[in-house]
XYZ file of C-alpha atoms in Angstrom:
427
model
C 4.922 -10.792 21.186
C 4.515 -14.079 19.170
C 0.912 -15.514 18.296
C 1.030 -19.292 18.441
C -1.336 -21.719 16.366
C -2.800 -22.551 19.878
C -3.696 -18.850 20.392
C -5.359 -18.769 16.745
C -7.280 -22.201 17.438
C -8.561 -20.870 21.036
C -10.136 -17.619 19.338
C -11.294 -19.465 16.394
C -13.142 -22.082 18.240
C -16.382 -20.159 19.273
C -16.814 -19.107 15.708
C -16.020 -22.217 13.616
C -19.674 -23.325 13.426
C -21.236 -20.120 12.347
C -18.493 -19.309 9.886
C -18.546 -22.765 8.275
C -22.277 -22.577 7.978
C -22.221 -19.054 6.484
C -19.415 -20.010 3.988
C -21.303 -23.235 2.785
C -24.503 -21.398 2.249
C -22.585 -18.542 0.276
C -20.307 -21.179 -1.581
C -23.529 -23.094 -2.620
C -25.139 -20.103 -4.129
C -21.908 -18.858 -5.911
C -21.431 -22.575 -7.458
C -24.980 -22.292 -8.809
C -24.003 -19.013 -10.556
C -21.112 -20.633 -12.037
C -18.364 -19.241 -9.809
C -15.119 -21.078 -9.186
C -15.201 -20.814 -5.325
C -12.132 -23.011 -4.695
C -10.146 -20.656 -7.219
C -11.469 -17.531 -5.470
C -10.441 -18.827 -1.991
C -6.973 -19.688 -3.348
C -6.646 -16.181 -4.415
C -7.753 -14.893 -1.305
C -5.305 -17.011 0.511
C -2.290 -16.086 -1.663
C -2.900 -12.459 -1.423
C -0.388 -10.423 0.565
C -0.253 -6.858 1.400
C 2.923 -5.156 2.614
C 2.860 -3.284 5.779
C 4.945 -0.135 6.047
C 7.406 0.007 8.810
C 6.342 3.599 9.804
C 2.849 2.722 10.063
C 3.299 0.430 13.421
C 3.450 3.456 15.691
C 0.743 5.818 16.634
C -0.613 8.180 14.421
C -2.307 11.747 15.002
C -3.230 14.721 13.383
C -1.130 17.310 11.318
C -0.527 19.215 14.470
C 0.078 16.329 17.095
C 0.722 12.825 17.721
C -1.026 10.713 20.493
C 1.052 7.450 21.699
C -0.887 4.583 22.279
C 1.635 2.766 24.464
C 3.631 -0.113 23.522
C 4.962 1.197 20.262
C 7.708 -0.616 18.614
C 11.149 0.805 19.703
C 13.303 -0.383 17.146
C 13.265 -2.260 13.536
C 13.013 -5.680 15.412
C 9.936 -4.774 17.335
C 8.278 -3.431 14.327
C 8.966 -6.874 12.531
C 7.417 -8.499 15.524
C 4.263 -6.419 15.039
C 4.138 -7.234 11.340
C 4.451 -10.883 12.480
C 1.328 -10.348 14.968
C -0.630 -8.878 12.031
C 0.444 -11.778 9.702
C -0.426 -14.375 12.171
C -4.031 -13.131 12.835
C -4.982 -12.096 9.321
C -2.708 -14.496 6.912
C -2.533 -11.656 4.446
C 0.322 -9.317 5.992
C 3.192 -11.447 4.863
C 5.493 -8.461 3.660
C 7.057 -5.211 5.204
C 8.055 -2.291 3.401
C 10.942 -0.272 4.945
C 11.329 3.397 5.037
C 14.834 4.894 5.143
C 16.543 6.292 7.022
C 13.790 5.877 9.736
C 14.427 2.055 9.797
C 17.955 1.296 8.767
C 18.772 -2.290 9.324
C 22.120 -2.375 11.364
C 22.108 -6.079 11.360
C 20.615 -7.013 7.710
C 21.379 -10.766 8.082
C 19.801 -10.792 11.419
C 16.726 -8.806 10.438
C 16.301 -11.110 7.219
C 16.487 -14.270 9.535
C 13.855 -12.818 11.965
C 11.504 -11.947 9.095
C 12.020 -15.514 7.425
C 10.816 -16.874 11.035
C 7.901 -14.689 10.972
C 6.984 -15.812 7.189
C 7.431 -12.047 6.454
C 9.045 -10.853 3.181
C 10.713 -7.228 2.305
C 8.728 -5.652 -0.286
C 9.740 -2.159 -1.921
C 11.975 0.004 -0.089
C 11.164 3.678 0.224
C 13.592 6.744 0.130
C 13.193 9.886 1.910
C 14.127 13.124 0.549
C 11.286 15.127 2.073
C 13.580 15.786 5.024
C 17.137 16.702 5.469
C 19.218 14.083 6.958
C 22.001 14.158 9.604
C 25.383 15.254 7.915
C 23.672 16.436 4.567
C 25.550 19.294 3.203
C 22.574 20.653 1.097
C 19.008 21.146 1.954
C 15.897 19.573 0.425
C 13.881 22.817 1.490
C 13.865 23.825 -2.085
C 13.969 20.451 -3.793
C 15.765 17.216 -4.050
C 15.872 15.151 -7.222
C 14.377 18.338 -8.908
C 16.500 20.995 -7.091
C 18.314 23.721 -9.097
C 21.395 23.120 -6.796
C 23.419 20.274 -8.070
C 24.814 19.307 -4.812
C 21.094 18.774 -3.500
C 20.431 16.529 -6.432
C 23.601 14.511 -6.048
C 22.832 13.877 -2.279
C 19.439 12.731 -3.144
C 20.539 10.409 -5.856
C 23.288 9.089 -3.426
C 20.452 8.636 -0.711
C 18.292 6.496 -3.150
C 21.399 4.368 -4.009
C 21.895 3.887 -0.372
C 18.428 2.722 0.061
C 18.858 0.215 -2.893
C 21.722 -1.114 -0.954
C 19.717 -1.852 2.253
C 16.911 -3.179 0.227
C 19.175 -5.621 -1.808
C 20.632 -7.002 1.454
C 17.033 -7.872 2.723
C 15.767 -9.343 -0.557
C 13.627 -6.508 -1.709
C 12.979 -6.014 -5.390
C 11.733 -2.574 -5.936
C 12.424 1.118 -4.888
C 9.666 3.370 -4.294
C 10.247 7.191 -4.920
C 7.992 9.889 -3.834
C 9.036 13.406 -3.978
C 7.774 16.274 -1.806
C 9.379 18.643 -4.626
C 7.395 21.624 -5.563
C 6.791 25.338 -4.979
C 4.434 27.133 -2.759
C 4.367 30.362 -4.899
C 4.170 31.458 -8.540
C 7.408 32.062 -10.024
C 9.401 30.331 -7.424
C 10.467 27.249 -9.758
C 10.804 26.966 -13.459
C 8.450 24.084 -14.155
C 10.416 22.865 -17.352
C 13.844 22.883 -15.365
C 12.201 21.171 -12.486
C 11.003 18.215 -14.732
C 14.042 17.878 -16.589
C 16.163 17.855 -13.415
C 13.902 15.218 -12.063
C 14.002 13.096 -15.148
C 17.869 13.187 -15.062
C 18.158 12.147 -11.630
C 15.589 9.358 -11.792
C 17.624 7.962 -14.813
C 20.924 8.096 -12.932
C 19.182 6.297 -10.153
C 17.514 3.789 -12.716
C 20.984 3.026 -14.378
C 22.284 1.877 -11.043
C 19.286 -0.219 -10.227
C 19.695 -4.147 -9.759
C 18.623 -5.930 -12.961
C 15.994 -7.730 -11.279
C 14.560 -4.533 -9.588
C 11.603 -2.267 -10.363
C 11.418 1.341 -9.838
C 7.989 2.884 -8.516
C 7.432 6.494 -9.108
C 4.731 8.013 -6.925
C 2.700 11.180 -7.564
C 0.690 13.580 -5.550
C -1.231 16.774 -6.499
C -0.123 18.917 -3.628
C 1.299 19.026 -0.154
C 3.610 19.986 1.498
C 3.786 22.577 -1.274
C 0.772 24.383 -2.386
C 1.195 26.169 -5.529
C 2.994 23.097 -7.719
C 4.206 19.903 -7.260
C 6.947 18.240 -9.614
C 5.285 14.969 -9.941
C 1.602 15.949 -9.367
C -0.299 13.523 -11.463
C -0.358 9.938 -13.095
C 0.808 11.239 -16.290
C 3.715 12.995 -15.237
C 4.816 9.782 -13.415
C 4.309 7.784 -16.493
C 6.369 10.296 -18.728
C 9.198 10.073 -16.065
C 8.812 6.276 -15.664
C 8.993 5.833 -19.665
C 12.037 8.201 -19.796
C 13.851 5.722 -17.429
C 13.194 2.422 -18.953
C 11.036 -0.759 -19.063
C 11.488 -1.578 -15.283
C 10.195 1.940 -14.156
C 6.438 2.242 -13.361
C 4.077 4.252 -11.768
C 2.564 3.923 -8.355
C -0.881 4.826 -7.613
C -1.553 6.195 -3.913
C -5.281 6.170 -3.611
C -5.201 9.141 -1.340
C -3.097 11.153 -3.968
C -6.027 12.390 -5.850
C -8.095 15.611 -6.015
C -11.745 14.878 -4.947
C -13.805 12.800 -7.398
C -10.986 11.609 -9.588
C -11.700 8.660 -11.564
C -8.949 6.370 -10.115
C -10.227 3.210 -11.623
C -9.819 4.860 -15.261
C -6.419 5.614 -14.132
C -5.743 2.025 -13.272
C -7.061 0.599 -16.419
C -5.008 3.170 -18.447
C -1.769 2.408 -16.685
C -2.564 -1.573 -17.018
C -3.129 -1.078 -20.539
C 0.333 0.697 -21.166
C 1.891 -2.044 -18.810
C 3.180 0.666 -16.492
C 1.275 0.127 -13.271
C 3.768 -0.550 -10.701
C 1.786 -0.964 -7.353
C -0.717 0.617 -4.871
C -0.637 2.425 -1.651
C -3.948 1.609 0.135
C -5.757 4.331 2.256
C -8.899 6.539 1.972
C -9.648 10.130 2.037
C -12.442 12.449 2.582
C -10.785 15.834 1.465
C -7.141 16.038 0.989
C -4.388 13.353 1.832
C -4.254 9.629 2.653
C -5.191 9.902 6.034
C -7.875 7.308 6.715
C -8.400 3.473 7.023
C -8.668 1.857 3.603
C -12.421 1.643 2.726
C -13.789 3.852 5.442
C -15.016 6.418 3.093
C -15.383 5.152 -0.339
C -15.622 1.208 -0.392
C -17.631 1.359 -3.711
C -14.651 3.088 -5.436
C -12.421 0.758 -4.034
C -14.314 -2.264 -5.337
C -14.274 -0.444 -8.846
C -10.664 -0.195 -8.549
C -10.196 -3.753 -8.133
C -12.599 -4.739 -10.647
C -10.247 -3.046 -13.240
C -7.261 -4.708 -11.692
C -8.765 -8.226 -11.846
C -9.853 -7.484 -15.491
C -6.480 -5.942 -16.428
C -4.387 -8.653 -14.946
C -6.630 -11.329 -16.489
C -6.169 -9.535 -19.762
C -2.454 -8.608 -19.377
C -1.640 -7.975 -23.034
C 0.961 -5.489 -22.155
C 3.135 -7.463 -20.058
C 2.631 -5.637 -16.930
C 4.669 -6.848 -13.829
C 3.092 -8.199 -10.728
C 2.092 -5.482 -8.626
C 3.451 -4.212 -5.231
C 0.548 -3.756 -2.562
C 1.104 -1.699 0.535
C -0.989 0.109 3.248
C -0.272 3.745 3.593
C -2.534 5.484 5.981
C -2.436 7.397 9.264
C -4.410 5.941 12.069
C -5.169 9.354 13.571
C -6.636 8.567 16.995
C -6.800 4.517 16.420
C -4.646 1.783 17.755
C -2.329 1.390 14.695
C -2.589 -2.425 14.535
C -6.339 -2.248 14.693
C -6.319 0.144 11.899
C -4.271 -1.943 9.824
C -6.325 -5.105 10.425
C -9.394 -3.049 9.196
C -7.528 -1.937 5.960
C -6.669 -5.535 5.229
C -10.269 -6.481 5.616
C -11.502 -3.694 3.247
C -8.983 -4.533 0.771
C -9.626 -8.385 0.872
C -13.534 -7.559 0.631
C -13.095 -5.498 -2.401
C -11.049 -8.033 -4.075
C -13.210 -10.873 -3.273
C -16.211 -8.913 -4.712
C -14.091 -8.135 -7.854
C -13.584 -11.642 -8.514
C -17.171 -12.346 -8.567
C -17.856 -9.871 -11.341
C -18.912 -11.662 -14.715
C -16.590 -9.843 -16.990
C -18.059 -12.121 -19.905
C -21.429 -10.936 -19.376
C -20.301 -7.248 -18.643
C -18.682 -7.033 -21.952
C -21.521 -8.397 -23.796
C -23.878 -5.626 -21.987
C -21.286 -3.073 -22.866
C -21.284 -4.147 -26.490
C -25.144 -3.775 -26.476
C -25.004 -0.488 -24.853
C -27.071 -1.887 -21.965
C -26.079 0.462 -19.293
C -28.698 -0.439 -16.681
C -27.438 -3.986 -17.058
C -23.866 -2.874 -16.647
C -24.584 -1.315 -13.558
C -26.706 -4.386 -12.275
C -23.524 -6.797 -12.903
C -21.168 -4.612 -11.137
C -23.430 -3.955 -8.098
C -24.665 -7.477 -7.913
C -21.022 -8.396 -6.913
C -20.371 -5.512 -4.880
C -23.565 -6.034 -2.726
C -22.611 -9.609 -2.137
C -21.480 -10.386 1.644
C -18.320 -11.991 0.795
C -17.082 -12.100 4.335
C -17.572 -15.726 4.863
C -14.975 -16.254 1.824
C -12.613 -14.355 3.952
C -13.304 -16.566 6.898
C -12.635 -19.625 5.108
C -9.439 -18.306 3.327
C -8.015 -17.406 6.791
C -8.834 -20.743 7.919
C -6.887 -22.343 5.230
C -3.978 -19.973 6.147
C -4.168 -20.879 9.808
C -5.008 -17.360 10.690
C -7.976 -15.816 12.826
C -11.565 -16.069 11.350
C -12.015 -12.541 12.873
C -8.790 -10.985 13.462
C -9.931 -7.694 15.101
C -11.962 -9.504 17.651
C -8.862 -11.861 18.209
C -6.541 -8.987 18.469
C -8.694 -7.808 21.540
C -9.573 -11.116 22.918
C -5.772 -11.943 23.155
C -5.189 -8.355 24.792
C -2.289 -7.799 22.410
C -1.995 -3.999 22.926
C -2.120 -4.509 26.728
C 0.738 -7.063 26.311
C 2.628 -4.690 24.301
C 2.347 -1.974 26.746
C 3.562 -4.356 29.531
C 6.503 -5.393 27.547
C 7.644 -1.952 26.031
C 6.066 0.471 28.409
C 3.531 3.544 27.954
C 5.706 6.388 27.332
C 7.532 4.823 24.112
C 7.483 6.340 20.412
C 8.018 4.484 17.041
C 10.369 6.156 14.376
C 8.376 7.878 11.637
C 5.948 10.730 11.027
């Protein structure tokens, strides 16, 4: 399904007057406060978040998956769905592929289709948490960390294959998340597992294209419940530094134990020049299963506050960051869920752009704790949605993407085109 500019204009028409009035009122207040409204709008318009190819099908629970109907049956249809999201939001201008779930059989044709949709290819993701067809070893007891050389060699070869596909599509980064770990004490030797992982990552890094980055993800637990080889940001950082200057840590917001200070992790990694990117989601207890901003929107704002400050004071030469949504929709329409995540991300970014870091620094120097809190919460309590509406108009997108999605009956159209009993590849 293709969303035309006429479709966008039709759904926007009834909202234009109200959106313009609210934007003008907010812009006047912000300009009186010394904010560069035009600059903020341009940053919001330019900001793009990658959509993972596996997130376009229906989600579910750990024990079941519930189809929405109209799911994309191929990589081409997944790209079409990303095109729909980008047309509606103006901020979904990239896709992140997961191999082997979404192997491009016609890379040139896929790249041409993406170009027509205005979509680029972000980091490609490898999969060594499942055994693959034709594999001689098993990843049941580890992949890059395995004590079996054949398993390590096959995991390395898979990552190199993923790089090959990404290179054909114009990607510039490889994301590696390892499920490697142990469920019982004594099952694995911690030192040996770490050293095997370091050697395997270094071998992949040595064959990385010179203009690529490697992003190393971490997670405290699951699928194993006693130990995880790359369990925290410090382990990821050590592994990255052991590979080279183009290896970085990737922060998945849901990959932290409850009450972890993620914004402090972000600040530290930026200071070291080793923050590679983000996987956006939210969580109440364990994993990354919820719509971004649905549980902890203030923490999301605090994270973006550190990002804005860190990239404006980038003394360590930290590279541009890769942004991606990585969440399970559970019982929602996946496209509606992705729209809601994009909304939450952009709201947090816009709020962070309003923080007066000069005033905050002075309050910090004076140990004025109450004022520090007021400066942050003043920005957070600002209803920045009119800025998002204006930035979307500037990008030719829908003022209210979720309402437009429903008014244009996109899910119904997808069901009519693809059928009810269809299932996308992925988890």
